[in-house]
PDB file of C-alpha atoms in Angstrom:
ATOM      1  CA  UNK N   1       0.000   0.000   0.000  1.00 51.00           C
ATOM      2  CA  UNK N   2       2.900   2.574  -0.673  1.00 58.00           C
ATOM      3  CA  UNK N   3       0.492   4.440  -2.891  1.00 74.00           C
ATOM      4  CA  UNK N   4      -0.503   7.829  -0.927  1.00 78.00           C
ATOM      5  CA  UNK N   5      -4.098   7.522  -2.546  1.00 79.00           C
ATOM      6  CA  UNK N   6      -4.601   3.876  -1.351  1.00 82.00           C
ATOM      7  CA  UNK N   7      -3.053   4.782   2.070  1.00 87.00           C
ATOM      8  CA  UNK N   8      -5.722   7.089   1.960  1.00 90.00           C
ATOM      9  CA  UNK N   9      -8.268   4.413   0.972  1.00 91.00           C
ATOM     10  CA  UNK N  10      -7.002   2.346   3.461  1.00 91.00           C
ATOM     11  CA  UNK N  11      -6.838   4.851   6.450  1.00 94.00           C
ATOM     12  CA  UNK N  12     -10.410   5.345   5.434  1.00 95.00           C
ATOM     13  CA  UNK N  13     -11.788   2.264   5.939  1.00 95.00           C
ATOM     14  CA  UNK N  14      -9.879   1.764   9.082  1.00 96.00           C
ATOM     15  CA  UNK N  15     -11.811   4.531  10.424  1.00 97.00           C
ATOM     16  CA  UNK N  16     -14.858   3.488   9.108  1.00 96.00           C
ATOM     17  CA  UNK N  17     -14.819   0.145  11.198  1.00 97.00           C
ATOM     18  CA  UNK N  18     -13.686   2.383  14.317  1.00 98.00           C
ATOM     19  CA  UNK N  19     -16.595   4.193  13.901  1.00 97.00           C
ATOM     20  CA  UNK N  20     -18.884   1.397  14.001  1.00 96.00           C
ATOM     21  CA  UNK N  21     -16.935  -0.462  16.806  1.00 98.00           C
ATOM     22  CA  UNK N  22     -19.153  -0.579  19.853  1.00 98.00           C
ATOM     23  CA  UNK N  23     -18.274   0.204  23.439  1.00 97.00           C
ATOM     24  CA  UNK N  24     -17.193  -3.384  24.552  1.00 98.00           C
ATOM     25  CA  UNK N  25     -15.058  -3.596  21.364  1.00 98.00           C
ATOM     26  CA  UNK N  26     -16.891  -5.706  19.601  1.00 98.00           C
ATOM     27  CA  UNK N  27     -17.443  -4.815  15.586  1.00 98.00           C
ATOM     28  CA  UNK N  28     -21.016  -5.938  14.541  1.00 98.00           C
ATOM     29  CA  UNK N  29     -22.828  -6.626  11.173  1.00 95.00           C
ATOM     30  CA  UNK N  30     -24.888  -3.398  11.232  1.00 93.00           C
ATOM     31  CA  UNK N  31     -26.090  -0.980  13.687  1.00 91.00           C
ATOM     32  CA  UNK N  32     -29.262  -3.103  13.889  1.00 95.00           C
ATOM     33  CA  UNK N  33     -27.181  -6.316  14.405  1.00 97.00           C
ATOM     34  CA  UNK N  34     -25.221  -6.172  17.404  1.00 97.00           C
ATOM     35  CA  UNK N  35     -25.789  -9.762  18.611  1.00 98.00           C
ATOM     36  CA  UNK N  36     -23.831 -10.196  14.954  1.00 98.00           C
ATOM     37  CA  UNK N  37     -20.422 -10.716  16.330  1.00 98.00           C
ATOM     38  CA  UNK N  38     -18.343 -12.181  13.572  1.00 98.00           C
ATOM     39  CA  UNK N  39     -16.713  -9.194  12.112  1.00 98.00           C
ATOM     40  CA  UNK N  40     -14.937  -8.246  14.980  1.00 99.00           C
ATOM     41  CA  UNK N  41     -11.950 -10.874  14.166  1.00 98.00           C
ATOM     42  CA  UNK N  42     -12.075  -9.479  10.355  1.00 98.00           C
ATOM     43  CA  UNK N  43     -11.385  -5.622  12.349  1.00 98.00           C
ATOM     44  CA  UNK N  44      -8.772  -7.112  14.162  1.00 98.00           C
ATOM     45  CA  UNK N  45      -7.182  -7.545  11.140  1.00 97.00           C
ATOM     46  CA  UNK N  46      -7.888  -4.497   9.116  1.00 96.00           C
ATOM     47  CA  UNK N  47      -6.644  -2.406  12.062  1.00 97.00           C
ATOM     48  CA  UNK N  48      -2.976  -4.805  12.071  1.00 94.00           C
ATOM     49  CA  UNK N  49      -0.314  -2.168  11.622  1.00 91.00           C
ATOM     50  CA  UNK N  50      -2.039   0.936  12.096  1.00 95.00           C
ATOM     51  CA  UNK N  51      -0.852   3.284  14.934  1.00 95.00           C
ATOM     52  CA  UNK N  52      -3.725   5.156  15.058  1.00 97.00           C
ATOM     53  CA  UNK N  53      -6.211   2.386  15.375  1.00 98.00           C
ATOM     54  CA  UNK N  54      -3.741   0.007  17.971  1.00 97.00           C
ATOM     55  CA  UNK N  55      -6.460   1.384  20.551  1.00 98.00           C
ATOM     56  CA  UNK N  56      -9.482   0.103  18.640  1.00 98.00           C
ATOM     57  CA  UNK N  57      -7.880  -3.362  17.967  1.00 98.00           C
ATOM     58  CA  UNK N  58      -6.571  -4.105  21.595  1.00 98.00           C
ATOM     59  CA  UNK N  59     -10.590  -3.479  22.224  1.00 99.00           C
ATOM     60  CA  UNK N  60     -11.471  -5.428  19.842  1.00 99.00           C
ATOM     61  CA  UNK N  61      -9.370  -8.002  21.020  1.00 99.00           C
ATOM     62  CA  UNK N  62     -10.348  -7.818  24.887  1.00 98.00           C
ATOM     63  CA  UNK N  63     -13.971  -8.494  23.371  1.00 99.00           C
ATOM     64  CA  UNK N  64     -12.939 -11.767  21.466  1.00 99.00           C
ATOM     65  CA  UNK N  65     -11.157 -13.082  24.741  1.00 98.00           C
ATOM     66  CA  UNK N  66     -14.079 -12.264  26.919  1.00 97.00           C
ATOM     67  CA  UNK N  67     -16.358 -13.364  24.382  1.00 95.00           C
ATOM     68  CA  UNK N  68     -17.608 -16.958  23.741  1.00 88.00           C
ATOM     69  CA  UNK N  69     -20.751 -19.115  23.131  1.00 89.00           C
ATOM     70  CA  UNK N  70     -22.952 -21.420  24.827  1.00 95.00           C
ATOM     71  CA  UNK N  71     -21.329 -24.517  26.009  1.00 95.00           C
ATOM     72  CA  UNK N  72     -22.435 -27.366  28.042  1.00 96.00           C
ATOM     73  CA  UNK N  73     -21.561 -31.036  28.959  1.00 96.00           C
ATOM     74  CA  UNK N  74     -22.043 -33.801  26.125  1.00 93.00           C
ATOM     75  CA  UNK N  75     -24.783 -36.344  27.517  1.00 93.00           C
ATOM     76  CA  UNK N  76     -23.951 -40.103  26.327  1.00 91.00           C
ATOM     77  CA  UNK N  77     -27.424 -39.632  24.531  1.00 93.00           C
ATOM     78  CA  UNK N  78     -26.233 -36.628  22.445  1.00 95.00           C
ATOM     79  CA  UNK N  79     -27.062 -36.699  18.449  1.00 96.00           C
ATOM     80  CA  UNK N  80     -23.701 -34.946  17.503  1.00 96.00           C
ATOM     81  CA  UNK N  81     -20.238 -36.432  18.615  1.00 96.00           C
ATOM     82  CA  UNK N  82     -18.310 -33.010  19.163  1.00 97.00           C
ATOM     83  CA  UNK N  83     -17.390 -31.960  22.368  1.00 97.00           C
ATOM     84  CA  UNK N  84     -19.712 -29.275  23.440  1.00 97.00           C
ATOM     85  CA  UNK N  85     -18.161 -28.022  26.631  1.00 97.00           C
ATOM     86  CA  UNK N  86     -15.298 -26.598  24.648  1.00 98.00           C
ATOM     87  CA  UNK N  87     -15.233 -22.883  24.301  1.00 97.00           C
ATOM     88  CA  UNK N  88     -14.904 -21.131  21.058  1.00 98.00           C
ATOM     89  CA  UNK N  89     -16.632 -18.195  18.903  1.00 98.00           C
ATOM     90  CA  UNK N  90     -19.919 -17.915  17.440  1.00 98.00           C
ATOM     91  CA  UNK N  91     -21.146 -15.969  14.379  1.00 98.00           C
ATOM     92  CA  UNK N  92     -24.207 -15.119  16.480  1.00 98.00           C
ATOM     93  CA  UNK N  93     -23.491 -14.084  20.481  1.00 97.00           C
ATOM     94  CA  UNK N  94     -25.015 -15.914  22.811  1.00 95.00           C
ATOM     95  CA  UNK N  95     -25.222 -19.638  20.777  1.00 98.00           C
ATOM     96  CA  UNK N  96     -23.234 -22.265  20.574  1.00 98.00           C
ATOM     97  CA  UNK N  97     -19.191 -22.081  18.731  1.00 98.00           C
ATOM     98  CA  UNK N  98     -18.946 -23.451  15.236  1.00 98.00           C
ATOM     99  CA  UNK N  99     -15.388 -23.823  13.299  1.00 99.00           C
ATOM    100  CA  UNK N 100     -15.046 -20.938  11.344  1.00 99.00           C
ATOM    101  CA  UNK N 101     -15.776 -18.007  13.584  1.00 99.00           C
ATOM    102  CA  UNK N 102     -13.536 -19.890  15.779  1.00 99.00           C
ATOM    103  CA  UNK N 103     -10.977 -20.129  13.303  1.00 99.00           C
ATOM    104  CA  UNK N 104     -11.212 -16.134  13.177  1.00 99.00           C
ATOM    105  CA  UNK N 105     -11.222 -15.280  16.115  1.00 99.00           C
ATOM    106  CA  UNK N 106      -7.729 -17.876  16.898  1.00 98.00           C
ATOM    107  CA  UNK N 107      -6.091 -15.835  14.054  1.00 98.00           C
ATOM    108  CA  UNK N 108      -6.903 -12.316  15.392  1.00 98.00           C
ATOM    109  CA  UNK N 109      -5.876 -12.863  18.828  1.00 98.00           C
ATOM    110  CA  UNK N 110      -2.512 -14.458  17.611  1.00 97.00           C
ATOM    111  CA  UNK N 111      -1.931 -11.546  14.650  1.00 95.00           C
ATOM    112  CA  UNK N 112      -2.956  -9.069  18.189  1.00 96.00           C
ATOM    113  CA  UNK N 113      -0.445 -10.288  19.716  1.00 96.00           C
ATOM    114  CA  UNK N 114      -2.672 -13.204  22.189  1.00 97.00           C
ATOM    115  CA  UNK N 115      -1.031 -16.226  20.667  1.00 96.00           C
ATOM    116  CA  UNK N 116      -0.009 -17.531  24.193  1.00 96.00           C
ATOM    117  CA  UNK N 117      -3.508 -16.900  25.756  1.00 98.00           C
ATOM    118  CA  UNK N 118      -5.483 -19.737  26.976  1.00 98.00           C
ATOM    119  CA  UNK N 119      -8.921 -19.172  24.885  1.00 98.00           C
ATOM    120  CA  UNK N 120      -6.150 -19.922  21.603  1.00 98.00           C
ATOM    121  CA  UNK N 121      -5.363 -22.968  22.998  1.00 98.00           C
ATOM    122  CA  UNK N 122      -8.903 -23.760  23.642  1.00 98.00           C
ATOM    123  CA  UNK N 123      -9.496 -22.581  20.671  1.00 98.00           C
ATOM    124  CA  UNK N 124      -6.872 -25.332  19.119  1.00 99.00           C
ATOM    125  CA  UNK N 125      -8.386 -27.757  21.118  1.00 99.00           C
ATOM    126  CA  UNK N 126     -11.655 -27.054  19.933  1.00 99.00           C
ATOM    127  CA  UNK N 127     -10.787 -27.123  16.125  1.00 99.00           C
ATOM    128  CA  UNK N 128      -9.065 -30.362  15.882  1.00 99.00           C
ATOM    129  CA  UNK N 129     -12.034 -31.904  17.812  1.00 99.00           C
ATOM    130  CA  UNK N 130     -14.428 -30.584  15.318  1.00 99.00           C
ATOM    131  CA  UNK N 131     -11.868 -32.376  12.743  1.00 99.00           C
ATOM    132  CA  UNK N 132     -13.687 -34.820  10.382  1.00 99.00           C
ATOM    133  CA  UNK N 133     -12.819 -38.853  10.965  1.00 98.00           C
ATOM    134  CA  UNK N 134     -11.647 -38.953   7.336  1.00 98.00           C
ATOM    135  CA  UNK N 135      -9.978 -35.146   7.105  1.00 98.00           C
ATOM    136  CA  UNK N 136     -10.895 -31.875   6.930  1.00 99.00           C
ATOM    137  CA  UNK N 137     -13.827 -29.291   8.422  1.00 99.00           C
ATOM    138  CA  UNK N 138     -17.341 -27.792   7.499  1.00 99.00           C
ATOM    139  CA  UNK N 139     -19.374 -25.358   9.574  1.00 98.00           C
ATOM    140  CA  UNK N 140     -18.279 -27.313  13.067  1.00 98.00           C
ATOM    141  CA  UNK N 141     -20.260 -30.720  13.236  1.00 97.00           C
ATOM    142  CA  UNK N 142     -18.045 -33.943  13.114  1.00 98.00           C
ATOM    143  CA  UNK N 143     -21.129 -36.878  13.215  1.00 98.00           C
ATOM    144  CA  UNK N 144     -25.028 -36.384  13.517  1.00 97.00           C
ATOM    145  CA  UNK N 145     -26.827 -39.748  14.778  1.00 96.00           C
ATOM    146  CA  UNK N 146     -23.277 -41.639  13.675  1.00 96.00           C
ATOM    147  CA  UNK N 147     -23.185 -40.744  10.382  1.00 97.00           C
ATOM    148  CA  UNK N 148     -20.021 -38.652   9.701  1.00 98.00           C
ATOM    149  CA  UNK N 149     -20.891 -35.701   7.710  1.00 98.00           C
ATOM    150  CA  UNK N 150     -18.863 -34.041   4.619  1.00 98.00           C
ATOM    151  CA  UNK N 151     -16.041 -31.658   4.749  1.00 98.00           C
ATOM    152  CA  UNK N 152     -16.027 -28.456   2.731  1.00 98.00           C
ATOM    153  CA  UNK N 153     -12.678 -26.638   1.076  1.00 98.00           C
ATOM    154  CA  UNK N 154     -13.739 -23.161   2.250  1.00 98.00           C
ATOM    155  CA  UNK N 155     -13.945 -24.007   6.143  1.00 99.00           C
ATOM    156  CA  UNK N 156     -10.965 -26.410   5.878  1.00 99.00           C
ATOM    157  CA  UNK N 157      -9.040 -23.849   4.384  1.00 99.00           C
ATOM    158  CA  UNK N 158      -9.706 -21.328   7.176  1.00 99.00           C
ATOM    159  CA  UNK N 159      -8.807 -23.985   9.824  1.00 99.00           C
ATOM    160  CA  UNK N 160      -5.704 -24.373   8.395  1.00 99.00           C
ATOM    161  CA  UNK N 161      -4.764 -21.373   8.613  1.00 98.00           C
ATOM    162  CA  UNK N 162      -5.436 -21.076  12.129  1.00 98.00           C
ATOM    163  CA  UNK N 163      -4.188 -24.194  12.927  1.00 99.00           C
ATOM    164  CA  UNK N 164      -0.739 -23.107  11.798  1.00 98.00           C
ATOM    165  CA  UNK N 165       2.204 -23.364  14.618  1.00 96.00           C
ATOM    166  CA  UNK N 166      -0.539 -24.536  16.909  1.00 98.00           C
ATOM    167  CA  UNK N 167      -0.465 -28.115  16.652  1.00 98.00           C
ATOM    168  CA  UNK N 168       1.682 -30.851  14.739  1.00 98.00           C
ATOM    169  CA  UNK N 169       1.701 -31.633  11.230  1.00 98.00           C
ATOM    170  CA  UNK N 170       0.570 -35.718  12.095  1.00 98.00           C
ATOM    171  CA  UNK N 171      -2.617 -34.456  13.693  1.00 99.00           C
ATOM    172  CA  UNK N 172      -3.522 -32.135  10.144  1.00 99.00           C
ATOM    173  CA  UNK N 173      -2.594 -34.684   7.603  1.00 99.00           C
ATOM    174  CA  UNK N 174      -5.200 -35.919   6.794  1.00 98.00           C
ATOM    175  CA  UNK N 175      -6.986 -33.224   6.335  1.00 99.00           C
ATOM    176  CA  UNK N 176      -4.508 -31.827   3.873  1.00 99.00           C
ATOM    177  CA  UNK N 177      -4.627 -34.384   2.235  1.00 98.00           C
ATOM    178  CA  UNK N 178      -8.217 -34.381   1.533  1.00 98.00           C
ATOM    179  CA  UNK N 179      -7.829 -30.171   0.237  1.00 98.00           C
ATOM    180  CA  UNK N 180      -5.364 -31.138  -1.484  1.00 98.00           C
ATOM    181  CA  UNK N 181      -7.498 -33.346  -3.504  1.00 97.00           C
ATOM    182  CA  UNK N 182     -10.192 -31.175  -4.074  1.00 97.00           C
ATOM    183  CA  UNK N 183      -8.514 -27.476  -4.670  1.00 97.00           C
ATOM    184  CA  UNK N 184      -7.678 -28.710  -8.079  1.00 94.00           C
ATOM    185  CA  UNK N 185     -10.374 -26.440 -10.460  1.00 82.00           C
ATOM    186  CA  UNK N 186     -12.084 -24.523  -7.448  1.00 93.00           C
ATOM    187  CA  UNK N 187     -14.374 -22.478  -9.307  1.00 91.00           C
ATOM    188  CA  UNK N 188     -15.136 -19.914  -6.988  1.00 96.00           C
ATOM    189  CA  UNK N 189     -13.138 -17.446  -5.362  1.00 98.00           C
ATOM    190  CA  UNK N 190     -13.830 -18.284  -1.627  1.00 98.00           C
ATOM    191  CA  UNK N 191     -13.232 -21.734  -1.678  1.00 98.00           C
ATOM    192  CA  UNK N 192      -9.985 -21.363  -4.112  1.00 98.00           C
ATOM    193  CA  UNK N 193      -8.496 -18.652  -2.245  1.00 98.00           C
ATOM    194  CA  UNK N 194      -8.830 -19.755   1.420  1.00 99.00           C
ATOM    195  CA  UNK N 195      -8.137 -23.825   0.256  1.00 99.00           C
ATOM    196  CA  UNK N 196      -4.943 -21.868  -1.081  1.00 98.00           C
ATOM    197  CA  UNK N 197      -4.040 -19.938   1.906  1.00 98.00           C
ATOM    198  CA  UNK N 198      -4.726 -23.146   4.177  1.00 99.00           C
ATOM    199  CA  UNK N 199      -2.228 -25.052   2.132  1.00 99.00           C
ATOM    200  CA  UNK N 200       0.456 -22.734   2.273  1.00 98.00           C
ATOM    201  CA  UNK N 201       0.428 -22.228   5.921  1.00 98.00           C
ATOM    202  CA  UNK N 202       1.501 -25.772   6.184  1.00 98.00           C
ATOM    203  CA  UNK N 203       3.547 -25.634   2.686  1.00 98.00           C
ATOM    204  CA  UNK N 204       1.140 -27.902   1.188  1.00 98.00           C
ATOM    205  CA  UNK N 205       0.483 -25.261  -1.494  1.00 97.00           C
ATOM    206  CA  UNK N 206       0.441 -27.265  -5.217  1.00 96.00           C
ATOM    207  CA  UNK N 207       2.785 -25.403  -7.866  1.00 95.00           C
ATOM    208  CA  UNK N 208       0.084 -24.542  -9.687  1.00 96.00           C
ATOM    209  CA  UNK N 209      -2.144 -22.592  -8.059  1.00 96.00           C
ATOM    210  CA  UNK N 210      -1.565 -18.810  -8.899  1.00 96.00           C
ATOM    211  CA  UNK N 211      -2.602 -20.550 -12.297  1.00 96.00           C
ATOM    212  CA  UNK N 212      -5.860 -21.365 -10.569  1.00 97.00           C
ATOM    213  CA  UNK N 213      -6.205 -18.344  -9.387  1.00 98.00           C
ATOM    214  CA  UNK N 214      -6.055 -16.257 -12.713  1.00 97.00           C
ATOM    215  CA  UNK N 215      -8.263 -18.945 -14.133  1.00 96.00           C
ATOM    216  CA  UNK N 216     -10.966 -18.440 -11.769  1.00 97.00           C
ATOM    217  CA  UNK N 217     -10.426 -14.529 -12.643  1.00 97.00           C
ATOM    218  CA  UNK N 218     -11.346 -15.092 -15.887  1.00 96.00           C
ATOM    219  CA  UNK N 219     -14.989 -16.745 -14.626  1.00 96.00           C
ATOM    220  CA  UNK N 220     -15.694 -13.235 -14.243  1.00 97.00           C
ATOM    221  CA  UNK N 221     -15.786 -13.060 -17.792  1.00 96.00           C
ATOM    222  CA  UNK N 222     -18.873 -15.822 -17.530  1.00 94.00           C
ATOM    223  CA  UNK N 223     -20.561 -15.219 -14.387  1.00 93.00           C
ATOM    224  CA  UNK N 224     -20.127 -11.331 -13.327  1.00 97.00           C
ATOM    225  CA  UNK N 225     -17.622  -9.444 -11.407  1.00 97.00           C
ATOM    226  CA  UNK N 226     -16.951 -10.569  -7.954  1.00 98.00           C
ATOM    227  CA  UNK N 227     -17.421  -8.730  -5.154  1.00 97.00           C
ATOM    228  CA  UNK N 228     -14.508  -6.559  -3.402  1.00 94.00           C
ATOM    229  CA  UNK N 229     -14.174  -9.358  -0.662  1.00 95.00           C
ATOM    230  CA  UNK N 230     -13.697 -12.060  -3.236  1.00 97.00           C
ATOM    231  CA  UNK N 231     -11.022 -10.380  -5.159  1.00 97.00           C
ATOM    232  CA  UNK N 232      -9.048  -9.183  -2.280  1.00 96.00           C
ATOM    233  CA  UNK N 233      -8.952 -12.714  -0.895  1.00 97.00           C
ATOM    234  CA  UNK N 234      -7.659 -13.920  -4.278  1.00 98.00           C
ATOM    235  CA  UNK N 235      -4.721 -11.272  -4.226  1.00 96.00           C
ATOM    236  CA  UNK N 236      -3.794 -12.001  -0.953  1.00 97.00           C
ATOM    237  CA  UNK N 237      -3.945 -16.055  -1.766  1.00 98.00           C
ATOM    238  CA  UNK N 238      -1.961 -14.896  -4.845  1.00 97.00           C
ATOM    239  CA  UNK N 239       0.878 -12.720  -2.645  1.00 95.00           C
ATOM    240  CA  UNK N 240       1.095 -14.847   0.383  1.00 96.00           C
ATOM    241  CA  UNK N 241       2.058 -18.288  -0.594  1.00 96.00           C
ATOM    242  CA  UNK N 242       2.705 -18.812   2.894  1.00 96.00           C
ATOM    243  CA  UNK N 243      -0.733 -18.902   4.210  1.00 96.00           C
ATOM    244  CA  UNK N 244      -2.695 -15.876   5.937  1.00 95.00           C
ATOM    245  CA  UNK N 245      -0.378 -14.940   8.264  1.00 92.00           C
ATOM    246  CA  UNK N 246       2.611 -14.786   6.404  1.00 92.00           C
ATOM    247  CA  UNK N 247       0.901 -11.275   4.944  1.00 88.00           C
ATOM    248  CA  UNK N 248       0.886  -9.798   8.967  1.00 85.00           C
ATOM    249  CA  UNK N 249       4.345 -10.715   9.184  1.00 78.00           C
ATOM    250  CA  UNK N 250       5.608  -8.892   6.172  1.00 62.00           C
ATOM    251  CA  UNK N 251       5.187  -4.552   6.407  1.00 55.00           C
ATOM    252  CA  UNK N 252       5.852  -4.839   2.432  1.00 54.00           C
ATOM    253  CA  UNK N 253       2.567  -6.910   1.557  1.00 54.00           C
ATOM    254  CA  UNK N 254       0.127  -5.709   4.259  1.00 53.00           C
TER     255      UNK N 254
END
């Protein structure tokens, strides 16, 4: 962002999320949304790097860690076969923790600076229980009434990333493995571009991919433009080979 005009744009935006942050920190959907929670991890991030807004994201950050969902003991009689009584994030406040806004919320406390904290360990904990028998994640369920349910690239791929440095590379392989077979001709930018990021946080990422990336640019062409969120999270897939955090770690790509 050496550009003055999209420092500008940037510093802009930043402010625009400060605006809407709300006095316990958290960042909401809308005005009319508080209970809405999710975004707060995605201001965490915005705000990475940015003197002026270092006040807004250790808020934002005190919210996520004081923050979590409805939890309660498993009963032997139980249709799912996660481990309710572990604490993680919800989309929704006040309901019960489901992989991905977990997933978020592990990242932004460790890009903030909370890697060490014990709600990202409980965090980790929670994730790789929520791991599918035969690989990978999906919104947070592992097995309804015994029958294991399907993963999906897009919430595997944001596990991954959060999963990075956290745990060892035996307890993930499988479900690399499984991304890895399915990234191949992604056609949509989500699920290409987080699969992608996933990978490379574990260096899993196939050769190939910025090739996947500009080919699923071109599906523009075929199905309309995509919206800002879908092409920023193919740039950064496209300049951080590394996985997510690998573009907090660098001042020259963040």
């Amino acid at each position: 962002m050496g550009d003055p005009a999209n420092r500008d744009l940037l510093a802009r935006a930043r402010s625009r999320l400060a605006a809407d942050q709300l006095p316990d920190g958290r960042v909401s959907i809308s005005p009319d949304h508080p209970e809405a929670v999710w975004p707060t991890s995605l201001a965490v991030f915005a705000w990475r790097q940015s003197p002026e807004h270092r006040e807004n994201q250790a808020r934002a950050a005190d919210f996520l860690i004081n923050s979590r969902g409805k939890h309660w003991p498993r009963t032997a009689d139980a249709p799912s076969a996660h481990d309710t009584n572990i604490k993680g994030w919800p989309w929704i406040a006040d309901t019960h923790a489901w992989a991905e806004p977990t997933a978020l919320a592990l990242l932004a406390l460790k890009i903030a600076g909370y890697g060490g904290h014990q709600r990202v360990q409980e965090a980790t904990r929670l994730l790789l229980d929520r791991q599918l028998p035969q690989g990978g994640w999906n919104y947070g369920n592992t097995l309804v009434y015994d029958q294991e349910l399907r993963p999906m690239p897009l919430s595997t791929g944001i596990v991954l990333n959060a999963l990075q440095d956290q745990t060892s590379l035996a307890t993930i392989q499988r479900s690399l493995t499984y991304l890895q077979s399915r990234v191949v001709g992604l056609p949509t930018p989500r699920s290409l571009g987080w699969s992608l990021l996933g990978l490379g946080a574990w260096r899993a990422r196939p050769e190939p991919s910025p090739d996947w990336i500009y080919a699923c640019l071109k599906n523009q062409a075929r199905y309309g433009a995509y919206d800002t969120a879908a092409l920023s999270l193919l740039l950064v897939a496209l300049k951080s080979p590394g996985g997510l955090e690998e573009i907090f770690s660098d001042p020259g790509k963040s």
